[in-house]
């Protein structure tokens, strides 16, 4: 069944011109000429053997071996609190989708072609994506005769979307097996909420009693290093940082080395979100990844791509770009509370097959939640 929305729509992701697909960037960082970006020369592995490893000459590492304060976040909240946050966070999307789904059905009306066409437009506007929407509408049109009211329609939509979102891998770090140390590399463009996500992740692992180290491999901006230090203080995590402009691959290498020497459980590596060109950035991410695997062959164990849900199609083009540079193991979708287009989660999972690992539904530390597809859909429709 072909619906006329495809004729009406002005611009879909397939038609966005190349220029629009540049990843969104936050304000310009301080300029640094490309020649000044240092070549990645990982330090010699000799230091590994020291029981009391000396920090590399230009490293400024803070080791909080003394019992560090438990983070203020409370992740032990009852399920009702968790769903409450999720529902509040997805309120804009829910209001947008459900109000209009309710309007599609006047009493006695059937799920006819016109209603399906309106629904199709609604789902595409919520950023669910053209491909996924087409599949959904085709599926719904087969069940149309049996769907007689809005609640029934919402249930049918949820049941059809659920298999798109489900993943066998557990997303909750409390139940997931972790390597020792478990190295998480965090990537994404500036402004998407990368640093905040790292802080929130550190708080989650600290709340599970883990010793956490943050590694400041975004050496491009002094502010990024400072922000990470603040999160380390706030969560009681160690931090490994070098001076601004030092080699990010060397910082990452030293971070993993130091973490192993100090018995750290979880290492979270921050990376730059912007360099002079996309090519430089992608090459740098590859180098960082390689340098970590030189000291620990299976590191990084996770590569989390942070995306801002409010940027819509930009999140799709950023995923295209970053998946070329790194094997992204999971997506963190932030700022879902700031958009009515929470359908982007479905679009991303459907387009790339990468699991959504966490979602951000607010600025509080507790607002970063492991992704639960059923709870997400219940909060959305
Ligand atoms: N409402 C809301 N705000 C968020 C969420 N996640 C992050 N933020 C906010 O987004 C803003 C940017 O977050 P940062 O963590 O600084 O982003 P970044 O990607 O590290 O950006 P740079 O520091 O510029 O590299 C901050 O004000 C965060 O509080 C979320 O899930 N919901």
GROMACS .gro file of C-alpha atoms and ligand atoms in nm:
model
  413
    1UNK     CA    1   0.000   0.000   0.000
    2UNK     CA    2   0.155   0.333  -0.098
    3UNK     CA    3   0.046   0.632   0.102
    4UNK     CA    4   0.053   0.981  -0.027
    5UNK     CA    5   0.262   1.115   0.260
    6UNK     CA    6   0.570   1.020   0.061
    7UNK     CA    7   0.449   1.249  -0.214
    8UNK     CA    8   0.369   1.528   0.031
    9UNK     CA    9   0.683   1.519   0.238
   10UNK     CA   10   0.943   1.775   0.147
   11UNK     CA   11   1.260   1.627   0.287
   12UNK     CA   12   1.347   1.288   0.435
   13UNK     CA   13   1.681   1.155   0.540
   14UNK     CA   14   1.732   1.004   0.195
   15UNK     CA   15   1.704   1.349   0.043
   16UNK     CA   16   1.907   1.555   0.286
   17UNK     CA   17   2.186   1.714   0.086
   18UNK     CA   18   2.541   1.623   0.178
   19UNK     CA   19   2.599   1.961   0.346
   20UNK     CA   20   2.315   1.907   0.593
   21UNK     CA   21   2.469   1.583   0.702
   22UNK     CA   22   2.767   1.744   0.872
   23UNK     CA   23   2.755   1.639   1.233
   24UNK     CA   24   2.625   1.916   1.452
   25UNK     CA   25   2.894   2.090   1.645
   26UNK     CA   26   2.896   2.300   1.956
   27UNK     CA   27   3.084   2.633   1.956
   28UNK     CA   28   3.424   2.641   1.791
   29UNK     CA   29   3.705   2.522   2.013
   30UNK     CA   30   4.029   2.716   2.031
   31UNK     CA   31   4.209   2.689   1.702
   32UNK     CA   32   4.518   2.475   1.679
   33UNK     CA   33   4.694   2.415   1.355
   34UNK     CA   34   4.677   2.058   1.226
   35UNK     CA   35   5.057   2.025   1.242
   36UNK     CA   36   5.036   2.076   1.616
   37UNK     CA   37   4.822   1.769   1.667
   38UNK     CA   38   5.082   1.530   1.796
   39UNK     CA   39   5.146   1.194   1.639
   40UNK     CA   40   5.036   0.905   1.856
   41UNK     CA   41   5.346   0.739   1.995
   42UNK     CA   42   5.236   0.516   2.278
   43UNK     CA   43   5.489   0.514   2.558
   44UNK     CA   44   5.701   0.200   2.599
   45UNK     CA   45   5.523  -0.074   2.790
   46UNK     CA   46   5.807  -0.106   3.045
   47UNK     CA   47   5.614   0.083   3.312
   48UNK     CA   48   5.358  -0.199   3.329
   49UNK     CA   49   5.596  -0.415   3.523
   50UNK     CA   50   5.643  -0.163   3.804
   51UNK     CA   51   5.433  -0.255   4.102
   52UNK     CA   52   5.416   0.112   4.194
   53UNK     CA   53   5.393   0.258   3.844
   54UNK     CA   54   5.544   0.595   3.792
   55UNK     CA   55   5.318   0.833   3.611
   56UNK     CA   56   5.442   0.943   3.270
   57UNK     CA   57   5.636   1.269   3.283
   58UNK     CA   58   5.351   1.490   3.172
   59UNK     CA   59   5.071   1.302   3.340
   60UNK     CA   60   4.879   1.455   3.625
   61UNK     CA   61   4.702   1.163   3.783
   62UNK     CA   62   4.488   1.186   4.090
   63UNK     CA   63   4.453   0.860   4.271
   64UNK     CA   64   4.180   0.849   4.527
   65UNK     CA   65   4.300   0.535   4.700
   66UNK     CA   66   4.149   0.653   5.026
   67UNK     CA   67   3.785   0.547   5.042
   68UNK     CA   68   3.617   0.796   4.819
   69UNK     CA   69   3.278   0.938   4.900
   70UNK     CA   70   2.980   0.753   4.761
   71UNK     CA   71   2.817   0.952   4.485
   72UNK     CA   72   2.512   1.148   4.581
   73UNK     CA   73   2.301   0.970   4.320
   74UNK     CA   74   2.046   0.718   4.439
   75UNK     CA   75   2.005   0.437   4.188
   76UNK     CA   76   1.820   0.218   4.433
   77UNK     CA   77   1.494   0.399   4.372
   78UNK     CA   78   1.191   0.171   4.336
   79UNK     CA   79   1.072   0.074   3.989
   80UNK     CA   80   0.790   0.328   4.022
   81UNK     CA   81   1.053   0.604   4.056
   82UNK     CA   82   1.239   0.475   3.752
   83UNK     CA   83   0.921   0.467   3.540
   84UNK     CA   84   0.819   0.806   3.674
   85UNK     CA   85   1.144   0.959   3.552
   86UNK     CA   86   1.113   0.783   3.219
   87UNK     CA   87   0.753   0.896   3.172
   88UNK     CA   88   0.839   1.252   3.269
   89UNK     CA   89   1.139   1.242   3.035
   90UNK     CA   90   0.936   1.117   2.741
   91UNK     CA   91   0.640   1.343   2.810
   92UNK     CA   92   0.689   1.561   2.500
   93UNK     CA   93   0.706   1.261   2.268
   94UNK     CA   94   0.412   1.092   2.439
   95UNK     CA   95   0.197   1.404   2.426
   96UNK     CA   96   0.277   1.449   2.059
   97UNK     CA   97   0.216   1.088   1.960
   98UNK     CA   98  -0.076   0.991   2.179
   99UNK     CA   99  -0.277   1.309   2.134
  100UNK     CA  100  -0.264   1.263   1.762
  101UNK     CA  101  -0.320   0.887   1.769
  102UNK     CA  102  -0.627   0.951   1.985
  103UNK     CA  103  -0.747   1.210   1.734
  104UNK     CA  104  -0.713   0.964   1.447
  105UNK     CA  105  -1.002   0.763   1.584
  106UNK     CA  106  -1.343   0.921   1.610
  107UNK     CA  107  -1.597   0.679   1.759
  108UNK     CA  108  -1.707   0.423   1.505
  109UNK     CA  109  -1.427   0.509   1.263
  110UNK     CA  110  -1.224   0.225   1.116
  111UNK     CA  111  -0.851   0.203   1.060
  112UNK     CA  112  -0.894   0.287   0.693
  113UNK     CA  113  -0.637   0.399   0.435
  114UNK     CA  114  -0.679   0.766   0.525
  115UNK     CA  115  -0.621   0.697   0.897
  116UNK     CA  116  -0.316   0.486   0.814
  117UNK     CA  117  -0.185   0.766   0.596
  118UNK     CA  118  -0.228   1.015   0.880
  119UNK     CA  119  -0.061   0.774   1.118
  120UNK     CA  120   0.228   0.731   0.877
  121UNK     CA  121   0.283   1.104   0.869
  122UNK     CA  122   0.271   1.118   1.247
  123UNK     CA  123   0.531   0.844   1.293
  124UNK     CA  124   0.764   1.001   1.040
  125UNK     CA  125   0.728   1.339   1.208
  126UNK     CA  126   0.825   1.172   1.539
  127UNK     CA  127   1.154   1.071   1.366
  128UNK     CA  128   1.082   0.699   1.364
  129UNK     CA  129   1.222   0.699   1.011
  130UNK     CA  130   1.077   0.629   0.671
  131UNK     CA  131   1.186   0.265   0.647
  132UNK     CA  132   1.066   0.160   0.991
  133UNK     CA  133   0.741   0.355   0.945
  134UNK     CA  134   0.672   0.191   0.610
  135UNK     CA  135   0.716  -0.151   0.767
  136UNK     CA  136   0.493  -0.058   1.060
  137UNK     CA  137   0.216   0.078   0.840
  138UNK     CA  138   0.229  -0.230   0.617
  139UNK     CA  139   0.197  -0.451   0.926
  140UNK     CA  140  -0.084  -0.243   1.071
  141UNK     CA  141  -0.278  -0.240   0.746
  142UNK     CA  142  -0.290  -0.623   0.766
  143UNK     CA  143  -0.442  -0.602   1.115
  144UNK     CA  144  -0.664  -0.303   1.033
  145UNK     CA  145  -0.996  -0.486   1.053
  146UNK     CA  146  -0.930  -0.593   1.411
  147UNK     CA  147  -0.820  -0.249   1.538
  148UNK     CA  148  -1.118  -0.053   1.660
  149UNK     CA  149  -1.000   0.206   1.912
  150UNK     CA  150  -0.692   0.420   1.989
  151UNK     CA  151  -0.572   0.206   2.282
  152UNK     CA  152  -0.585  -0.101   2.066
  153UNK     CA  153  -0.390   0.081   1.794
  154UNK     CA  154  -0.123   0.195   2.043
  155UNK     CA  155  -0.084  -0.161   2.171
  156UNK     CA  156  -0.052  -0.290   1.814
  157UNK     CA  157   0.216  -0.027   1.736
  158UNK     CA  158   0.410  -0.111   2.053
  159UNK     CA  159   0.402  -0.485   1.982
  160UNK     CA  160   0.533  -0.424   1.632
  161UNK     CA  161   0.813  -0.191   1.744
  162UNK     CA  162   0.930  -0.402   2.039
  163UNK     CA  163   1.125  -0.660   1.833
  164UNK     CA  164   1.314  -0.374   1.664
  165UNK     CA  165   1.441  -0.252   2.000
  166UNK     CA  166   1.504  -0.570   2.192
  167UNK     CA  167   1.856  -0.697   2.237
  168UNK     CA  168   1.990  -1.007   2.408
  169UNK     CA  169   2.274  -0.824   2.578
  170UNK     CA  170   2.189  -0.695   2.925
  171UNK     CA  171   2.231  -0.318   2.942
  172UNK     CA  172   2.241  -0.283   3.319
  173UNK     CA  173   2.600  -0.269   3.439
  174UNK     CA  174   2.501  -0.425   3.773
  175UNK     CA  175   2.416  -0.756   3.604
  176UNK     CA  176   2.642  -0.741   3.299
  177UNK     CA  177   2.976  -0.927   3.323
  178UNK     CA  178   3.260  -0.676   3.312
  179UNK     CA  179   3.628  -0.727   3.224
  180UNK     CA  180   3.897  -0.623   3.474
  181UNK     CA  181   3.952  -0.343   3.418
  182UNK     CA  182   3.649  -0.283   3.198
  183UNK     CA  183   3.742  -0.014   2.949
  184UNK     CA  184   3.470   0.206   2.802
  185UNK     CA  185   3.560   0.450   2.525
  186UNK     CA  186   3.308   0.730   2.484
  187UNK     CA  187   3.276   0.908   2.150
  188UNK     CA  188   3.049   1.169   1.995
  189UNK     CA  189   3.052   1.530   1.876
  190UNK     CA  190   3.075   1.824   2.116
  191UNK     CA  191   2.767   1.932   2.299
  192UNK     CA  192   2.575   1.605   2.282
  193UNK     CA  193   2.619   1.544   2.653
  194UNK     CA  194   2.932   1.328   2.637
  195UNK     CA  195   3.102   1.460   2.952
  196UNK     CA  196   2.778   1.457   3.149
  197UNK     CA  197   2.717   1.100   3.036
  198UNK     CA  198   3.065   0.998   3.150
  199UNK     CA  199   2.996   1.156   3.489
  200UNK     CA  200   2.660   0.983   3.518
  201UNK     CA  201   2.813   0.650   3.412
  202UNK     CA  202   3.089   0.690   3.669
  203UNK     CA  203   2.825   0.754   3.934
  204UNK     CA  204   2.635   0.440   3.833
  205UNK     CA  205   2.947   0.222   3.856
  206UNK     CA  206   3.051   0.385   4.184
  207UNK     CA  207   2.706   0.313   4.324
  208UNK     CA  208   2.773  -0.054   4.242
  209UNK     CA  209   3.089  -0.035   4.454
  210UNK     CA  210   3.329  -0.021   4.159
  211UNK     CA  211   3.657   0.165   4.157
  212UNK     CA  212   3.636   0.397   3.857
  213UNK     CA  213   3.897   0.594   3.664
  214UNK     CA  214   3.817   0.870   3.416
  215UNK     CA  215   4.071   0.929   3.140
  216UNK     CA  216   4.086   1.272   2.978
  217UNK     CA  217   4.180   1.180   2.621
  218UNK     CA  218   4.005   1.491   2.485
  219UNK     CA  219   4.322   1.697   2.511
  220UNK     CA  220   4.203   1.941   2.246
  221UNK     CA  221   4.034   2.172   2.496
  222UNK     CA  222   4.146   2.255   2.849
  223UNK     CA  223   3.780   2.298   2.947
  224UNK     CA  224   3.707   1.934   2.864
  225UNK     CA  225   3.983   1.820   3.100
  226UNK     CA  226   3.855   2.051   3.373
  227UNK     CA  227   3.496   1.933   3.334
  228UNK     CA  228   3.606   1.572   3.362
  229UNK     CA  229   3.805   1.651   3.677
  230UNK     CA  230   3.493   1.799   3.833
  231UNK     CA  231   3.299   1.480   3.758
  232UNK     CA  232   3.583   1.271   3.903
  233UNK     CA  233   3.564   1.473   4.227
  234UNK     CA  234   3.189   1.457   4.235
  235UNK     CA  235   3.172   1.080   4.188
  236UNK     CA  236   3.482   0.978   4.380
  237UNK     CA  237   3.652   0.845   4.068
  238UNK     CA  238   4.025   0.859   3.993
  239UNK     CA  239   4.129   1.071   3.699
  240UNK     CA  240   4.420   1.041   3.460
  241UNK     CA  241   4.493   1.355   3.264
  242UNK     CA  242   4.784   1.497   3.072
  243UNK     CA  243   4.838   1.856   2.974
  244UNK     CA  244   4.624   2.021   2.709
  245UNK     CA  245   4.731   1.935   2.353
  246UNK     CA  246   4.919   1.622   2.454
  247UNK     CA  247   4.879   1.304   2.253
  248UNK     CA  248   4.531   1.159   2.318
  249UNK     CA  249   4.643   0.807   2.222
  250UNK     CA  250   4.922   0.824   2.479
  251UNK     CA  251   4.680   0.949   2.745
  252UNK     CA  252   4.444   0.659   2.674
  253UNK     CA  253   4.734   0.412   2.686
  254UNK     CA  254   4.854   0.550   3.018
  255UNK     CA  255   4.500   0.544   3.152
  256UNK     CA  256   4.460   0.171   3.090
  257UNK     CA  257   4.809   0.102   3.224
  258UNK     CA  258   4.750   0.301   3.541
  259UNK     CA  259   4.407   0.141   3.588
  260UNK     CA  260   4.556  -0.208   3.572
  261UNK     CA  261   4.832  -0.117   3.814
  262UNK     CA  262   4.588   0.036   4.062
  263UNK     CA  263   4.321  -0.233   4.052
  264UNK     CA  264   4.061  -0.007   3.895
  265UNK     CA  265   3.740  -0.185   3.791
  266UNK     CA  266   3.602   0.051   3.529
  267UNK     CA  267   3.793   0.291   3.304
  268UNK     CA  268   3.593   0.553   3.113
  269UNK     CA  269   3.783   0.729   2.837
  270UNK     CA  270   3.665   1.071   2.716
  271UNK     CA  271   3.757   1.162   2.357
  272UNK     CA  272   3.748   1.477   2.147
  273UNK     CA  273   3.426   1.566   1.971
  274UNK     CA  274   3.584   1.798   1.723
  275UNK     CA  275   3.914   1.848   1.543
  276UNK     CA  276   3.990   2.048   1.232
  277UNK     CA  277   3.834   1.799   1.002
  278UNK     CA  278   3.616   1.496   1.034
  279UNK     CA  279   3.901   1.289   0.887
  280UNK     CA  280   4.141   1.404   1.162
  281UNK     CA  281   3.886   1.322   1.427
  282UNK     CA  282   3.811   0.977   1.292
  283UNK     CA  283   4.182   0.898   1.252
  284UNK     CA  284   4.245   1.012   1.607
  285UNK     CA  285   3.969   0.788   1.742
  286UNK     CA  286   4.117   0.491   1.558
  287UNK     CA  287   4.461   0.569   1.708
  288UNK     CA  288   4.320   0.596   2.059
  289UNK     CA  289   4.150   0.262   2.019
  290UNK     CA  290   4.465   0.098   1.882
  291UNK     CA  291   4.683   0.238   2.158
  292UNK     CA  292   4.457   0.095   2.429
  293UNK     CA  293   4.460  -0.249   2.268
  294UNK     CA  294   4.841  -0.242   2.276
  295UNK     CA  295   4.834  -0.253   2.652
  296UNK     CA  296   4.519  -0.466   2.690
  297UNK     CA  297   4.436  -0.662   2.374
  298UNK     CA  298   4.057  -0.669   2.417
  299UNK     CA  299   4.030  -0.304   2.525
  300UNK     CA  300   3.819  -0.105   2.478
  301UNK     CA  301   3.546  -0.349   2.583
  302UNK     CA  302   3.277  -0.101   2.493
  303UNK     CA  303   3.261   0.192   2.255
  304UNK     CA  304   2.966   0.410   2.343
  305UNK     CA  305   2.847   0.666   2.090
  306UNK     CA  306   2.667   0.956   2.255
  307UNK     CA  307   2.395   1.120   2.046
  308UNK     CA  308   2.164   1.410   2.124
  309UNK     CA  309   1.802   1.308   2.055
  310UNK     CA  310   1.703   1.669   1.988
  311UNK     CA  311   1.920   1.683   1.675
  312UNK     CA  312   1.695   1.443   1.481
  313UNK     CA  313   1.847   1.343   1.149
  314UNK     CA  314   2.189   1.470   1.258
  315UNK     CA  315   2.202   1.180   1.502
  316UNK     CA  316   2.166   0.948   1.202
  317UNK     CA  317   2.446   1.113   1.003
  318UNK     CA  318   2.672   1.119   1.311
  319UNK     CA  319   2.617   0.746   1.357
  320UNK     CA  320   2.707   0.685   0.993
  321UNK     CA  321   3.030   0.876   1.043
  322UNK     CA  322   3.139   0.736   1.380
  323UNK     CA  323   3.062   0.374   1.297
  324UNK     CA  324   3.318   0.402   1.017
  325UNK     CA  325   3.589   0.496   1.269
  326UNK     CA  326   3.507   0.262   1.556
  327UNK     CA  327   3.311  -0.052   1.622
  328UNK     CA  328   3.039   0.117   1.820
  329UNK     CA  329   2.899  -0.134   2.071
  330UNK     CA  330   2.619   0.080   2.208
  331UNK     CA  331   2.441   0.412   2.173
  332UNK     CA  332   2.368   0.657   2.451
  333UNK     CA  333   2.076   0.873   2.347
  334UNK     CA  334   2.069   1.191   2.557
  335UNK     CA  335   1.818   1.474   2.601
  336UNK     CA  336   1.511   1.266   2.520
  337UNK     CA  337   1.332   1.494   2.764
  338UNK     CA  338   1.396   1.789   2.534
  339UNK     CA  339   1.223   1.657   2.224
  340UNK     CA  340   0.887   1.536   2.094
  341UNK     CA  341   1.080   1.320   1.850
  342UNK     CA  342   1.181   1.032   2.076
  343UNK     CA  343   1.110   0.802   1.782
  344UNK     CA  344   1.474   0.860   1.682
  345UNK     CA  345   1.563   0.571   1.916
  346UNK     CA  346   1.363   0.336   1.694
  347UNK     CA  347   1.509   0.487   1.379
  348UNK     CA  348   1.867   0.443   1.505
  349UNK     CA  349   1.818   0.084   1.613
  350UNK     CA  350   1.635  -0.003   1.292
  351UNK     CA  351   1.891   0.168   1.067
  352UNK     CA  352   2.215   0.053   1.230
  353UNK     CA  353   2.129  -0.248   1.444
  354UNK     CA  354   2.341  -0.105   1.728
  355UNK     CA  355   2.174  -0.145   2.068
  356UNK     CA  356   2.063   0.164   2.253
  357UNK     CA  357   2.246   0.107   2.580
  358UNK     CA  358   2.144   0.408   2.786
  359UNK     CA  359   1.903   0.694   2.751
  360UNK     CA  360   1.923   1.038   2.909
  361UNK     CA  361   1.591   1.179   3.023
  362UNK     CA  362   1.710   1.479   3.225
  363UNK     CA  363   2.005   1.654   3.381
  364UNK     CA  364   2.008   1.472   3.715
  365UNK     CA  365   2.262   1.194   3.763
  366UNK     CA  366   1.975   0.944   3.802
  367UNK     CA  367   1.837   1.050   3.463
  368UNK     CA  368   2.080   0.831   3.272
  369UNK     CA  369   1.905   0.495   3.257
  370UNK     CA  370   1.986   0.159   3.103
  371UNK     CA  371   1.758   0.124   2.804
  372UNK     CA  372   1.456  -0.095   2.867
  373UNK     CA  373   1.262  -0.132   2.539
  374UNK     CA  374   0.930  -0.228   2.699
  375UNK     CA  375   0.942   0.052   2.957
  376UNK     CA  376   1.049   0.296   2.684
  377UNK     CA  377   0.753   0.206   2.461
  378UNK     CA  378   0.508   0.214   2.752
  379UNK     CA  379   0.633   0.562   2.839
  380UNK     CA  380   0.612   0.673   2.477
  381UNK     CA  381   0.262   0.556   2.378
  382LIG     N1  382   1.786   1.791   2.952
  382LIG     C1  383   1.893   1.714   2.940
  382LIG     N2  384   2.014   1.773   2.936
  382LIG     C2  385   2.123   1.694   2.923
  382LIG     C3  386   2.113   1.553   2.914
  382LIG     N3  387   2.240   1.504   2.900
  382LIG     C4  388   2.322   1.610   2.902
  382LIG     N4  389   2.253   1.726   2.916
  382LIG     C5  390   2.303   1.863   2.919
  382LIG     O1  391   2.365   1.893   2.795
  382LIG     C6  392   2.463   1.992   2.813
  382LIG     C7  393   2.591   1.953   2.738
  382LIG     O2  394   2.646   1.843   2.805
  382LIG     P1  395   2.804   1.813   2.806
  382LIG     O3  396   2.820   1.688   2.880
  382LIG     O4  397   2.882   1.931   2.845
  382LIG     O5  398   2.825   1.786   2.651
  382LIG     P2  399   2.958   1.741   2.578
  382LIG     O6  400   2.916   1.652   2.467
  382LIG     O7  401   3.059   1.688   2.672
  382LIG     O8  402   2.999   1.876   2.518
  382LIG     P3  403   3.139   1.948   2.523
  382LIG     O9  404   3.172   1.964   2.668
  382LIG    O10  405   3.112   2.076   2.452
  382LIG    O11  406   3.228   1.853   2.450
  382LIG     C8  407   2.481   2.008   2.963
  382LIG    O12  408   2.412   2.123   3.003
  382LIG     C9  409   2.413   1.884   3.020
  382LIG    O13  410   2.358   1.904   3.149
  382LIG    C10  411   1.981   1.493   2.918
  382LIG    O14  412   1.961   1.371   2.906
  382LIG     N5  413   1.876   1.579   2.930
   0.00000   0.00000   0.00000
